[in-house]
Short mmCIF file of C-alpha atoms in Angstrom, two decimals:
data_model
loop_
_atom_site.label_atom_id
_atom_site.label_comp_id
_atom_site.label_asym_id
_atom_site.label_seq_id
_atom_site.Cartn_x
_atom_site.Cartn_y
_atom_site.Cartn_z
CA UNK A 296 -26.43 -29.78 26.88
CA UNK A 297 -28.90 -29.26 29.02
CA UNK A 298 -32.22 -30.02 27.57
CA UNK A 299 -34.78 -27.47 27.34
CA UNK A 300 -37.68 -29.49 29.35
CA UNK A 301 -35.35 -31.11 31.60
CA UNK A 302 -37.48 -31.81 34.69
CA UNK A 303 -40.55 -31.51 32.64
CA UNK A 304 -43.57 -34.27 32.48
CA UNK A 305 -46.13 -34.25 29.38
CA UNK A 306 -48.32 -36.26 27.35
CA UNK A 307 -49.16 -36.15 24.71
CA UNK A 308 -51.59 -36.95 22.49
CA UNK A 309 -51.76 -38.59 18.84
CA UNK A 310 -49.58 -40.59 17.52
CA UNK A 311 -50.56 -43.57 16.28
CA UNK A 312 -48.56 -43.32 13.32
CA UNK A 313 -44.02 -42.72 13.41
CA UNK A 314 -44.72 -40.22 10.61
CA UNK A 315 -46.85 -37.98 12.39
CA UNK A 316 -46.48 -35.07 14.58
CA UNK A 317 -46.86 -36.97 17.63
CA UNK A 318 -43.82 -39.39 17.19
CA UNK A 319 -42.00 -36.19 16.35
CA UNK A 320 -42.86 -33.89 19.32
CA UNK A 321 -42.36 -37.14 21.45
CA UNK A 322 -39.02 -37.30 20.10
CA UNK A 323 -38.13 -33.63 20.38
CA UNK A 324 -39.37 -33.66 23.90
CA UNK A 325 -37.52 -36.61 25.29
CA UNK A 326 -33.90 -35.75 22.92
CA UNK A 327 -34.92 -32.20 25.43
CA UNK A 328 -35.29 -34.20 28.75
CA UNK A 329 -38.80 -34.33 29.32
CA UNK A 330 -40.79 -37.51 30.33
CA UNK A 331 -42.89 -38.44 28.23
CA UNK A 332 -46.41 -40.35 27.91
CA UNK A 333 -47.62 -40.88 24.68
CA UNK A 334 -50.86 -41.55 23.63
CA UNK A 335 -53.46 -42.86 20.96
CA UNK A 336 -57.07 -44.87 20.13
CA UNK A 337 -54.86 -47.58 20.07
CA UNK A 338 -52.30 -49.02 22.45
CA UNK A 339 -51.12 -51.17 19.77
CA UNK A 340 -50.29 -48.47 17.25
CA UNK A 341 -48.90 -46.61 19.81
CA UNK A 342 -46.36 -49.29 21.49
CA UNK A 343 -43.59 -49.86 19.14
CA UNK A 344 -43.52 -45.86 18.76
CA UNK A 345 -43.39 -44.99 22.38
CA UNK A 346 -40.67 -47.71 22.81
CA UNK A 347 -38.70 -46.36 20.62
CA UNK A 348 -38.93 -42.52 21.57
CA UNK A 349 -38.27 -44.06 25.00
CA UNK A 350 -41.50 -42.91 26.47
CA UNK A 351 -44.37 -44.76 28.39
CA UNK A 352 -47.46 -45.53 25.73
CA UNK A 353 -51.29 -45.19 26.65
CA UNK A 354 -54.94 -46.27 25.14
CA UNK A 355 -56.87 -42.42 25.37
CA UNK A 356 -60.05 -41.85 23.27
CA UNK A 357 -60.12 -38.15 23.18
CA UNK A 358 -63.97 -38.44 23.34
CA UNK A 359 -64.02 -40.00 27.09
CA UNK A 360 -63.09 -38.62 29.86
CA UNK A 361 -63.08 -40.91 31.68
CA UNK A 362 -59.99 -42.03 29.33
CA UNK A 363 -58.48 -38.00 29.33
CA UNK A 364 -58.57 -38.46 33.09
CA UNK A 365 -56.67 -41.68 33.25
CA UNK A 366 -53.71 -40.60 30.72
CA UNK A 367 -52.97 -37.77 33.23
CA UNK A 368 -53.22 -39.91 35.70
CA UNK A 369 -50.75 -42.26 34.58
CA UNK A 370 -48.43 -39.53 33.77
CA UNK A 371 -48.77 -37.87 37.50
CA UNK A 372 -48.02 -41.31 38.77
CA UNK A 373 -45.58 -42.59 36.89
CA UNK A 374 -43.63 -39.34 36.59
CA UNK A 375 -44.49 -37.42 39.71
CA UNK A 376 -46.58 -34.22 38.21
CA UNK A 377 -47.49 -33.00 34.61
CA UNK A 378 -46.62 -29.95 33.06
CA UNK A 379 -47.31 -29.74 29.58
CA UNK A 380 -49.96 -32.05 27.23
CA UNK A 381 -50.63 -31.43 23.71
CA UNK A 382 -53.38 -32.81 21.58
CA UNK A 383 -53.13 -33.98 18.34
CA UNK A 384 -55.97 -36.00 18.05
CA UNK A 385 -57.73 -35.56 14.62
CA UNK A 386 -60.36 -37.04 12.54
CA UNK A 387 -60.31 -36.10 9.22
CA UNK A 388 -63.75 -35.55 7.66
CA UNK A 389 -64.38 -34.39 4.52
CA UNK A 390 -67.20 -32.39 2.26
CA UNK A 391 -68.49 -29.39 1.40
CA UNK A 392 -71.54 -28.04 4.03
CA UNK A 393 -74.28 -29.58 1.17
CA UNK A 394 -72.68 -33.04 1.27
CA UNK A 395 -71.76 -33.36 4.78
CA UNK A 396 -73.82 -35.40 6.92
CA UNK A 397 -75.69 -34.70 10.85
CA UNK A 398 -72.70 -37.30 11.19
CA UNK A 399 -70.06 -35.74 9.41
CA UNK A 400 -70.76 -32.52 11.94
CA UNK A 401 -71.27 -34.27 15.07
CA UNK A 402 -67.94 -36.65 14.04
CA UNK A 403 -65.97 -33.90 13.89
CA UNK A 404 -67.30 -31.56 16.88
CA UNK A 405 -66.75 -34.50 19.04
CA UNK A 406 -63.33 -34.75 18.38
CA UNK A 407 -62.39 -31.55 17.83
CA UNK A 408 -65.07 -29.45 19.65
CA UNK A 409 -65.94 -32.04 22.82
CA UNK A 410 -62.27 -33.30 22.83
CA UNK A 411 -60.23 -30.99 23.04
CA UNK A 412 -62.36 -29.63 25.56
CA UNK A 413 -62.81 -31.85 27.79
CA UNK A 414 -58.59 -32.96 26.69
CA UNK A 415 -57.89 -29.56 28.33
CA UNK A 416 -60.11 -29.73 31.27
CA UNK A 417 -58.68 -32.86 31.89
CA UNK A 418 -54.64 -32.30 31.68
CA UNK A 419 -55.61 -28.73 33.33
CA UNK A 420 -56.70 -30.37 36.87
CA UNK A 421 -54.02 -32.50 37.03
CA UNK A 422 -51.55 -29.18 36.37
CA UNK A 423 -50.46 -28.83 40.41
CA UNK A 424 -47.71 -26.41 39.10
CA UNK A 425 -49.40 -24.86 36.09
CA UNK A 426 -47.87 -25.63 32.54
CA UNK A 427 -48.51 -25.30 29.46
CA UNK A 428 -51.30 -26.72 27.29
CA UNK A 429 -50.86 -27.15 23.42
CA UNK A 430 -53.41 -28.19 20.79
CA UNK A 431 -53.66 -28.63 17.37
CA UNK A 432 -55.31 -25.90 15.34
CA UNK A 433 -55.34 -25.61 11.38
CA UNK A 434 -54.70 -24.05 8.53
CA UNK A 435 -57.96 -24.42 7.10
CA UNK A 436 -58.97 -22.36 9.83
CA UNK A 437 -56.86 -19.43 9.11
CA UNK A 438 -57.22 -19.75 5.07
CA UNK A 439 -60.97 -21.64 4.62
CA UNK A 440 -61.51 -22.90 0.83
CA UNK A 441 -64.26 -25.60 -0.52
CA UNK A 442 -65.00 -28.52 1.10
CA UNK A 443 -62.99 -29.85 4.83
CA UNK A 444 -65.79 -28.34 5.83
CA UNK A 445 -66.18 -29.72 9.23
CA UNK A 446 -62.73 -30.05 9.64
CA UNK A 447 -62.14 -26.64 9.64
CA UNK A 448 -65.10 -25.10 11.19
CA UNK A 449 -64.57 -27.12 14.35
CA UNK A 450 -61.16 -26.27 14.19
CA UNK A 451 -61.66 -23.12 14.09
CA UNK A 452 -64.03 -23.29 17.41
CA UNK A 453 -61.79 -25.21 18.90
CA UNK A 454 -59.11 -22.18 18.87
CA UNK A 455 -62.20 -20.14 20.23
CA UNK A 456 -61.76 -22.50 23.21
CA UNK A 457 -58.66 -22.24 23.33
CA UNK A 458 -58.49 -18.46 24.20
CA UNK A 459 -61.25 -18.99 26.78
CA UNK A 460 -59.55 -21.21 28.12
CA UNK A 461 -56.82 -19.69 28.06
CA UNK A 462 -57.99 -16.60 30.13
CA UNK A 463 -59.48 -19.06 32.47
CA UNK A 464 -56.25 -20.66 33.34
CA UNK A 465 -54.16 -18.31 33.75
CA UNK A 466 -54.50 -17.53 37.10
CA UNK A 467 -53.48 -21.47 37.41
CA UNK A 468 -50.23 -20.44 35.38
CA UNK A 469 -50.94 -22.58 32.82
CA UNK A 470 -50.94 -21.51 29.16
CA UNK A 471 -53.42 -22.56 26.44
CA UNK A 472 -52.41 -22.33 23.30
CA UNK A 473 -52.45 -24.26 19.55
CA UNK A 474 -49.95 -24.20 16.87
CA UNK A 475 -51.75 -24.14 13.24
CA UNK A 476 -49.66 -26.47 10.51
CA UNK A 477 -49.86 -25.61 7.38
CA UNK A 478 -50.15 -28.28 4.52
CA UNK A 479 -47.67 -30.83 6.61
CA UNK A 480 -45.82 -34.27 5.19
CA UNK A 481 -47.44 -36.62 7.51
CA UNK A 482 -48.93 -40.15 8.01
CA UNK A 483 -52.12 -37.82 7.59
CA UNK A 484 -52.03 -36.53 4.67
CA UNK A 485 -49.93 -38.88 2.90
CA UNK A 486 -52.55 -39.41 0.03
CA UNK A 487 -52.21 -36.27 -0.86
CA UNK A 488 -48.77 -35.94 -1.38
CA UNK A 489 -48.52 -39.11 -3.78
CA UNK A 490 -50.41 -36.43 -6.09
CA UNK A 491 -48.23 -34.32 -7.61
CA UNK A 492 -51.06 -32.20 -8.71
CA UNK A 493 -51.86 -31.31 -5.05
CA UNK A 494 -48.56 -30.57 -4.26
CA UNK A 495 -47.98 -28.66 -6.71
CA UNK A 496 -51.18 -26.37 -6.33
CA UNK A 497 -50.66 -26.06 -2.55
CA UNK A 498 -46.68 -25.27 -2.92
CA UNK A 499 -47.72 -22.16 -5.01
CA UNK A 500 -49.38 -21.22 -2.07
CA UNK A 501 -46.69 -21.03 0.53
CA UNK A 502 -44.01 -18.00 0.30
CA UNK A 503 -41.44 -19.97 1.80
CA UNK A 504 -41.74 -22.48 -1.17
CA UNK A 505 -41.54 -26.21 0.67
CA UNK A 506 -43.84 -27.99 2.75
CA UNK A 507 -43.74 -27.67 6.60
CA UNK A 508 -42.10 -31.27 8.24
CA UNK A 509 -43.36 -33.03 11.37
CA UNK A 510 -40.40 -31.66 12.61
CA UNK A 511 -41.27 -28.10 12.29
CA UNK A 512 -44.12 -28.72 14.69
CA UNK A 513 -42.41 -30.43 17.25
CA UNK A 514 -40.09 -26.95 16.95
CA UNK A 515 -42.66 -24.91 17.52
CA UNK A 516 -44.47 -27.30 20.15
CA UNK A 517 -41.33 -27.24 22.29
CA UNK A 518 -41.23 -23.58 22.39
CA UNK A 519 -44.58 -23.23 23.27
CA UNK A 520 -44.31 -26.24 26.23
CA UNK A 521 -40.74 -24.21 27.41
CA UNK A 522 -40.69 -22.08 30.37
CA UNK A 523 -39.54 -18.87 28.76
CA UNK A 524 -42.53 -18.88 26.21
CA UNK A 525 -44.80 -16.41 28.13
CA UNK A 526 -47.46 -16.34 25.46
CA UNK A 527 -50.79 -17.89 26.25
CA UNK A 528 -54.43 -17.93 24.30
CA UNK A 529 -52.26 -17.80 20.42
CA UNK A 530 -52.74 -19.47 17.11
CA UNK A 531 -49.47 -20.29 16.74
CA UNK A 532 -48.89 -20.59 12.60
CA UNK A 533 -46.57 -23.20 11.25
CA UNK A 534 -47.95 -22.45 7.57
CA UNK A 535 -44.50 -21.25 6.04
CA UNK A 536 -46.42 -18.34 5.59
CA UNK A 537 -49.84 -20.02 3.28
CA UNK A 538 -52.68 -18.01 5.63
CA UNK A 539 -50.90 -14.83 4.23
CA UNK A 540 -52.99 -16.26 0.39
CA UNK A 541 -55.18 -19.28 0.50
CA UNK A 542 -55.96 -22.39 0.52
CA UNK A 543 -56.07 -24.54 -3.38
CA UNK A 544 -59.50 -25.38 -4.39
CA UNK A 545 -59.73 -29.58 -4.81
CA UNK A 546 -60.75 -28.60 -8.55
CA UNK A 547 -57.52 -26.91 -9.37
CA UNK A 548 -56.05 -30.47 -8.80
CA UNK A 549 -55.64 -31.32 -12.03
CA UNK B 58 -26.99 -22.18 24.83
CA UNK B 59 -26.40 -21.89 21.67
CA UNK B 60 -30.10 -21.97 19.78
CA UNK B 61 -27.95 -19.64 17.57
CA UNK B 62 -24.15 -21.08 17.24
CA UNK B 63 -22.60 -19.22 13.92
CA UNK B 64 -25.59 -16.35 13.41
CA UNK B 65 -24.40 -12.94 12.98
CA UNK B 66 -27.21 -10.42 14.27
CA UNK B 67 -28.00 -6.85 13.87
CA UNK B 68 -29.86 -5.30 16.41
CA UNK B 69 -31.00 -1.65 16.26
CA UNK B 70 -32.99 0.07 18.76
CA UNK B 71 -29.92 -0.74 21.73
CA UNK B 72 -28.17 2.98 22.53
CA UNK B 73 -30.24 2.43 26.18
CA UNK B 74 -28.52 1.53 28.70
CA UNK B 75 -30.88 -1.84 29.79
CA UNK B 76 -33.48 -1.51 26.86
CA UNK B 77 -35.88 -4.42 25.22
CA UNK B 78 -32.56 -4.07 22.17
CA UNK B 79 -29.59 -4.27 24.98
CA UNK B 80 -31.16 -7.65 26.68
CA UNK B 81 -31.80 -9.28 23.22
CA UNK B 82 -28.43 -8.66 22.62
CA UNK B 83 -27.29 -9.85 25.91
CA UNK B 84 -29.23 -13.03 25.06
CA UNK B 85 -28.31 -13.37 21.60
CA UNK B 86 -24.29 -13.32 22.25
CA UNK B 87 -25.17 -15.78 25.09
CA UNK B 88 -26.83 -18.52 22.32
CA UNK B 89 -23.69 -18.27 20.65
CA UNK B 90 -24.43 -15.20 17.73
CA UNK B 91 -21.96 -13.06 16.61
CA UNK B 92 -23.74 -9.24 17.37
CA UNK B 93 -24.45 -5.90 16.12
CA UNK B 94 -26.08 -3.61 18.07
CA UNK B 95 -26.92 0.14 16.78
CA UNK B 96 -28.81 3.20 17.53
CA UNK B 97 -28.47 6.69 18.00
CA UNK B 98 -25.75 7.42 21.31
CA UNK B 99 -22.03 6.33 20.68
CA UNK B 100 -21.25 6.42 24.20
CA UNK B 101 -24.43 4.16 25.52
CA UNK B 102 -23.24 1.34 22.46
CA UNK B 103 -19.12 1.23 23.27
CA UNK B 104 -20.16 1.37 26.96
CA UNK B 105 -22.63 -2.23 26.37
CA UNK B 106 -20.05 -3.57 24.16
CA UNK B 107 -17.19 -3.36 27.10
CA UNK B 108 -19.45 -5.54 29.18
CA UNK B 109 -21.12 -7.65 27.05
CA UNK B 110 -19.16 -7.66 23.78
CA UNK B 111 -20.42 -7.03 20.39
CA UNK B 112 -19.45 -4.83 17.76
CA UNK B 113 -21.06 -0.98 18.34
CA UNK B 114 -22.85 0.82 15.31
CA UNK B 115 -24.21 3.95 14.88
CA UNK B 116 -27.88 4.89 13.63
CA UNK B 117 -30.17 7.16 13.05
CA UNK B 118 -33.03 5.14 11.87
CA UNK B 119 -35.18 8.37 10.83
CA UNK B 120 -32.66 8.78 8.21
CA UNK B 121 -32.83 6.30 5.07
CA UNK B 122 -28.60 6.86 5.13
CA UNK B 123 -28.16 5.78 8.05
CA UNK B 124 -29.78 2.86 7.72
CA UNK B 125 -28.01 2.27 5.38
CA UNK B 126 -25.33 2.75 5.95
CA UNK B 127 -25.63 0.47 9.36
CA UNK B 128 -26.88 -2.20 7.08
CA UNK B 129 -23.38 -2.06 5.04
CA UNK B 130 -20.96 -1.69 7.89
CA UNK B 131 -22.35 -4.72 9.93
CA UNK B 132 -22.27 -6.52 6.81
CA UNK B 133 -18.41 -5.74 7.02
CA UNK B 134 -17.52 -6.52 9.97
CA UNK B 135 -19.84 -9.09 10.95
CA UNK B 136 -19.57 -11.04 7.08
CA UNK B 137 -23.32 -10.73 6.38
CA UNK B 138 -26.64 -10.69 8.43
CA UNK B 139 -28.28 -13.25 9.53
CA UNK B 140 -30.63 -12.10 11.92
CA UNK B 141 -31.59 -8.24 12.33
CA UNK B 142 -34.23 -6.76 14.60
CA UNK B 143 -35.86 -3.74 14.81
CA UNK B 144 -36.04 -2.73 18.24
CA UNK B 145 -36.46 1.50 17.94
CA UNK B 146 -39.73 2.99 19.51
CA UNK B 147 -40.96 6.39 20.57
CA UNK B 148 -44.07 5.85 23.86
CA UNK B 149 -45.63 8.61 23.25
CA UNK B 150 -48.47 9.74 24.88
CA UNK B 151 -50.66 12.41 23.55
CA UNK B 152 -53.85 12.71 23.68
CA UNK B 153 -55.41 12.04 19.79
CA UNK B 154 -56.80 15.73 19.44
CA UNK B 155 -53.61 17.29 21.08
CA UNK B 156 -50.56 15.55 18.37
CA UNK B 157 -48.99 17.86 16.62
CA UNK B 158 -48.77 17.88 12.07
CA UNK B 159 -44.31 17.33 13.95
CA UNK B 160 -45.09 14.81 16.45
CA UNK B 161 -46.75 13.01 13.78
CA UNK B 162 -43.85 13.54 11.38
CA UNK B 163 -41.34 12.40 13.69
CA UNK B 164 -43.56 9.25 14.69
CA UNK B 165 -43.98 7.83 10.91
CA UNK B 166 -40.36 8.61 10.55
CA UNK B 167 -39.04 6.34 13.33
CA UNK B 168 -41.93 4.16 13.31
CA UNK B 169 -43.24 3.42 10.23
CA UNK B 170 -40.83 4.64 7.45
CA UNK B 171 -37.63 3.65 9.28
CA UNK B 172 -39.14 -0.34 8.98
CA UNK B 173 -39.87 0.06 6.12
CA UNK B 174 -36.24 1.58 4.46
CA UNK B 175 -34.55 -1.31 6.75
CA UNK B 176 -35.86 -4.01 5.07
CA UNK B 177 -35.59 -2.46 2.25
CA UNK B 178 -31.65 -2.21 3.11
CA UNK B 179 -31.90 -5.99 4.42
CA UNK B 180 -33.34 -8.20 1.57
CA UNK B 181 -30.95 -8.09 -0.96
CA UNK B 182 -27.89 -8.69 2.11
CA UNK B 183 -30.24 -11.15 3.11
CA UNK B 184 -31.34 -12.90 -0.15
CA UNK B 185 -28.16 -13.08 -1.41
CA UNK B 186 -27.10 -15.12 1.57
CA UNK B 187 -29.79 -17.59 0.70
CA UNK B 188 -32.51 -15.87 3.67
CA UNK B 189 -32.27 -14.94 7.25
CA UNK B 190 -35.06 -13.48 9.72
CA UNK B 191 -36.48 -10.44 10.87
CA UNK B 192 -37.47 -9.51 13.33
CA UNK B 193 -39.56 -6.33 14.18
CA UNK B 194 -40.83 -6.07 18.09
CA UNK B 195 -44.04 -4.56 17.70
CA UNK B 196 -46.89 -3.86 20.61
CA UNK B 197 -49.99 -5.39 22.05
CA UNK B 198 -51.51 -1.97 21.97
CA UNK B 199 -51.14 -2.63 17.95
CA UNK B 200 -53.69 -5.03 18.26
CA UNK B 201 -56.26 -3.94 21.59
CA UNK B 202 -56.30 0.07 22.43
CA UNK B 203 -54.91 2.20 24.75
CA UNK B 204 -55.96 5.78 25.20
CA UNK B 205 -53.41 8.83 24.28
CA UNK B 206 -51.23 6.76 22.07
CA UNK B 207 -52.72 7.13 18.80
CA UNK B 208 -49.69 8.00 16.85
CA UNK B 209 -47.91 5.45 17.76
CA UNK B 210 -50.16 2.30 18.42
CA UNK B 211 -51.30 3.54 14.59
CA UNK B 212 -47.98 3.32 12.81
CA UNK B 213 -46.55 0.23 14.94
CA UNK B 214 -50.19 -1.19 13.03
CA UNK B 215 -48.84 -0.34 9.68
CA UNK B 216 -45.66 -1.54 10.73
CA UNK B 217 -47.18 -5.35 11.26
CA UNK B 218 -49.35 -5.52 7.83
CA UNK B 219 -46.11 -4.37 6.32
CA UNK B 220 -44.63 -7.35 7.83
CA UNK B 221 -46.90 -9.43 6.44
CA UNK B 222 -46.53 -7.83 3.06
CA UNK B 223 -42.54 -8.26 3.16
CA UNK B 224 -42.89 -11.78 4.50
CA UNK B 225 -44.98 -12.84 1.63
CA UNK B 226 -42.98 -11.25 -1.29
CA UNK B 227 -39.39 -12.09 0.10
CA UNK B 228 -40.40 -15.81 1.74
CA UNK B 229 -38.71 -17.78 -2.16
CA UNK B 230 -35.69 -16.17 -0.90
CA UNK B 231 -35.77 -17.68 2.51
CA UNK B 232 -36.60 -15.04 4.30
CA UNK B 233 -38.72 -14.75 7.59
CA UNK B 234 -40.00 -11.32 8.61
CA UNK B 235 -42.05 -11.66 11.59
CA UNK B 236 -43.43 -9.07 14.65
CA UNK B 237 -43.92 -9.65 18.31
CA UNK B 238 -45.87 -7.85 20.56
CA UNK B 239 -45.39 -6.93 24.34
CA UNK B 240 -47.03 -5.41 26.29
CA UNK B 241 -46.68 -2.92 29.34
CA UNK B 242 -42.70 -3.57 29.96
CA UNK B 243 -40.40 -1.96 32.00
CA UNK B 244 -37.99 -0.30 30.16
CA UNK B 245 -35.90 2.84 30.02
CA UNK B 246 -38.95 3.83 27.55
CA UNK B 247 -41.36 3.88 30.10
CA UNK B 248 -39.36 4.52 33.46
CA UNK B 249 -41.57 8.25 33.86
CA UNK B 250 -44.75 6.06 33.79
CA UNK B 251 -43.36 2.96 36.04
CA UNK B 252 -41.92 5.40 38.32
CA UNK B 253 -45.42 6.51 39.39
CA UNK B 254 -46.92 4.62 42.28
CA UNK B 255 -49.81 2.49 40.95
CA UNK B 256 -49.41 2.66 37.96
CA UNK B 257 -48.21 -0.34 36.84
CA UNK B 258 -50.75 -2.34 39.15
CA UNK B 259 -53.28 -1.36 37.09
CA UNK B 260 -52.61 -2.91 34.06
CA UNK B 261 -52.03 -6.57 36.04
CA UNK B 262 -55.55 -7.31 35.83
CA UNK B 263 -55.21 -7.57 31.98
CA UNK B 264 -52.82 -10.31 32.27
CA UNK B 265 -54.53 -13.80 32.69
CA UNK B 266 -50.96 -15.32 33.44
CA UNK B 267 -50.93 -12.77 36.23
CA UNK B 268 -47.67 -10.28 35.46
CA UNK B 269 -46.86 -8.35 32.21
CA UNK B 270 -43.68 -9.09 31.25
CA UNK B 271 -39.97 -8.38 30.93
CA UNK B 272 -37.66 -7.50 28.27
CA UNK B 273 -36.59 -11.30 28.95
CA UNK B 274 -39.52 -13.13 27.59
CA UNK B 275 -39.44 -10.61 24.50
CA UNK B 276 -35.85 -12.39 23.81
CA UNK B 277 -37.08 -15.54 24.70
CA UNK B 278 -39.32 -15.51 22.10
CA UNK B 279 -36.55 -13.16 19.92
CA UNK B 280 -34.74 -16.83 19.99
CA UNK B 281 -37.28 -18.54 19.14
CA UNK B 282 -38.21 -16.51 15.94
CA UNK B 283 -34.46 -15.91 15.00
CA UNK B 284 -33.34 -19.91 15.25
CA UNK B 285 -33.70 -21.99 12.02
CA UNK B 286 -35.99 -24.26 13.43
CA UNK B 287 -38.49 -21.89 13.42
CA UNK B 288 -40.48 -22.27 10.51
CA UNK B 289 -43.35 -19.47 10.60
CA UNK B 290 -43.33 -15.97 8.57
CA UNK B 291 -45.48 -12.80 8.33
CA UNK B 292 -46.96 -13.02 11.85
CA UNK B 293 -47.11 -11.29 14.64
CA UNK B 294 -46.60 -12.99 17.85
CA UNK B 295 -48.31 -11.72 21.09
CA UNK B 296 -45.61 -12.57 23.15
CA UNK B 297 -47.45 -10.51 26.35
CA UNK B 298 -48.84 -13.34 29.17
CA UNK B 299 -52.23 -13.65 27.96
CA UNK B 300 -53.00 -9.88 27.91
CA UNK B 301 -54.70 -9.33 24.05
CA UNK B 302 -57.72 -12.03 25.65
CA UNK B 303 -58.28 -8.87 27.53
CA UNK B 304 -57.33 -5.31 28.12
CA UNK B 305 -55.52 -2.29 28.94
CA UNK B 306 -57.08 0.17 31.90
CA UNK B 307 -58.54 1.98 30.72
CA UNK B 308 -57.44 6.10 31.31
CA UNK B 309 -60.17 6.01 34.78
CA UNK B 310 -58.86 2.81 35.42
CA UNK B 311 -55.02 4.39 36.33
CA UNK B 312 -56.28 7.38 37.65
CA UNK B 313 -57.69 4.69 40.39
CA UNK B 314 -54.96 2.91 40.95
CA UNK B 315 -52.69 5.44 41.44
CA UNK B 316 -54.97 7.92 43.79
CA UNK B 317 -55.14 4.86 46.02
CA UNK B 318 -51.42 4.00 45.67
CA UNK B 319 -51.07 7.46 46.77
CA UNK B 320 -53.45 7.70 49.70
CA UNK B 321 -51.53 4.36 50.92
CA UNK B 322 -48.29 6.58 50.82
CA UNK B 323 -50.13 8.49 52.81
#
């Protein structure tokens, strides 16, 4: 069976756990015929996952432009091109506006805004024949709740950045979109999913009646990555309809 | 290609040769779906079925009893409906101040009442079988604007919100409802306009990706929305090369582009 990404070369950043969106996306992309460079901040964390899925492992800190340039170069040097780049690197920052420190804000900005901007820049520079860039947005950027102030705000800012980049990079044949996952069962949310009260509070706000999985996110990434997706500058909402309702408040987790 | 293998799809708005509904139907057939094509003109539907396959079902989308009969006949013929696409539309271009009550009523009947009653007919069928995917063809003009298109854009935008409302209420039964928005597209609906020299050129600069879309682009988006791997509902998907980041041309832009093309032709 012909794969939907036959002949494509992809970089996926943010896969330091086998139960991450990055790992699931790498598995799906490889199954669809793509050559994949799989990266995370710590190479020891990504090496085993890369080996399992048949990808090349790399270390990359999204806040370091030189490391992003090296990551793109690794894909081009290893596989001859770069067609697809997916960024799932994220930093969980909890806290209300009052409770968040300047350091919290700067840390969130550094990863979600500065990092995403440099990621788009360096991947675009390496895409000689056009391509598809995908970044991770968030349910919290679509329907806000108290808490997660710096996280939601910087994810929302990254979506505006994504739209500006899409408007600018279209002439290079590069599409730029984001995926807003819902409350997804992944390594990052394992702590929340361990608490029934949290799960139940979320579940009643999800029209489709189940949590999104890392495989659901990988499917959306696959569609956005494929040449047949004539779409750019969009937030693709994989929240199972939760953005039609709301994000529950922490005081409901009882 | 078998991303819709085993699925049963109803596509209404497919009674125009080479229109968007037919393009979607051809793609769904190629992806392994059983397809019913529906619309007003029996002869066009029969010709499509003879050439591409599927079954033809007559329907006047402005008549509730006709919509109900179309859904019932499709269920009987295909054994159920997993995917339903509404690709009907009336691309009326008429200045706001000149739009008549009759035109408004006709637009409402086709572009808001029809989709409403189509979903009313589909939900019980899909709920019974445990879910399905409903796809409404919307328009970028429901988000951005275009002059002299008021009745069209208002009903398209209304239907987009209906999509959200129905998605919110019937997701628990596994029914996903989304809309997909093309930009300007060369189809039979726009054939008169696209024949004017210079007219389509005026649109291109509004597209970050450097070209306007095709019915095939929309069909590809529909395959994704229709497939079980799409965990999305209540959304309006802009499959138009980034048009909503920019804009459609204004009336003066189009007139200048047409005048320039005419001058080039001598």
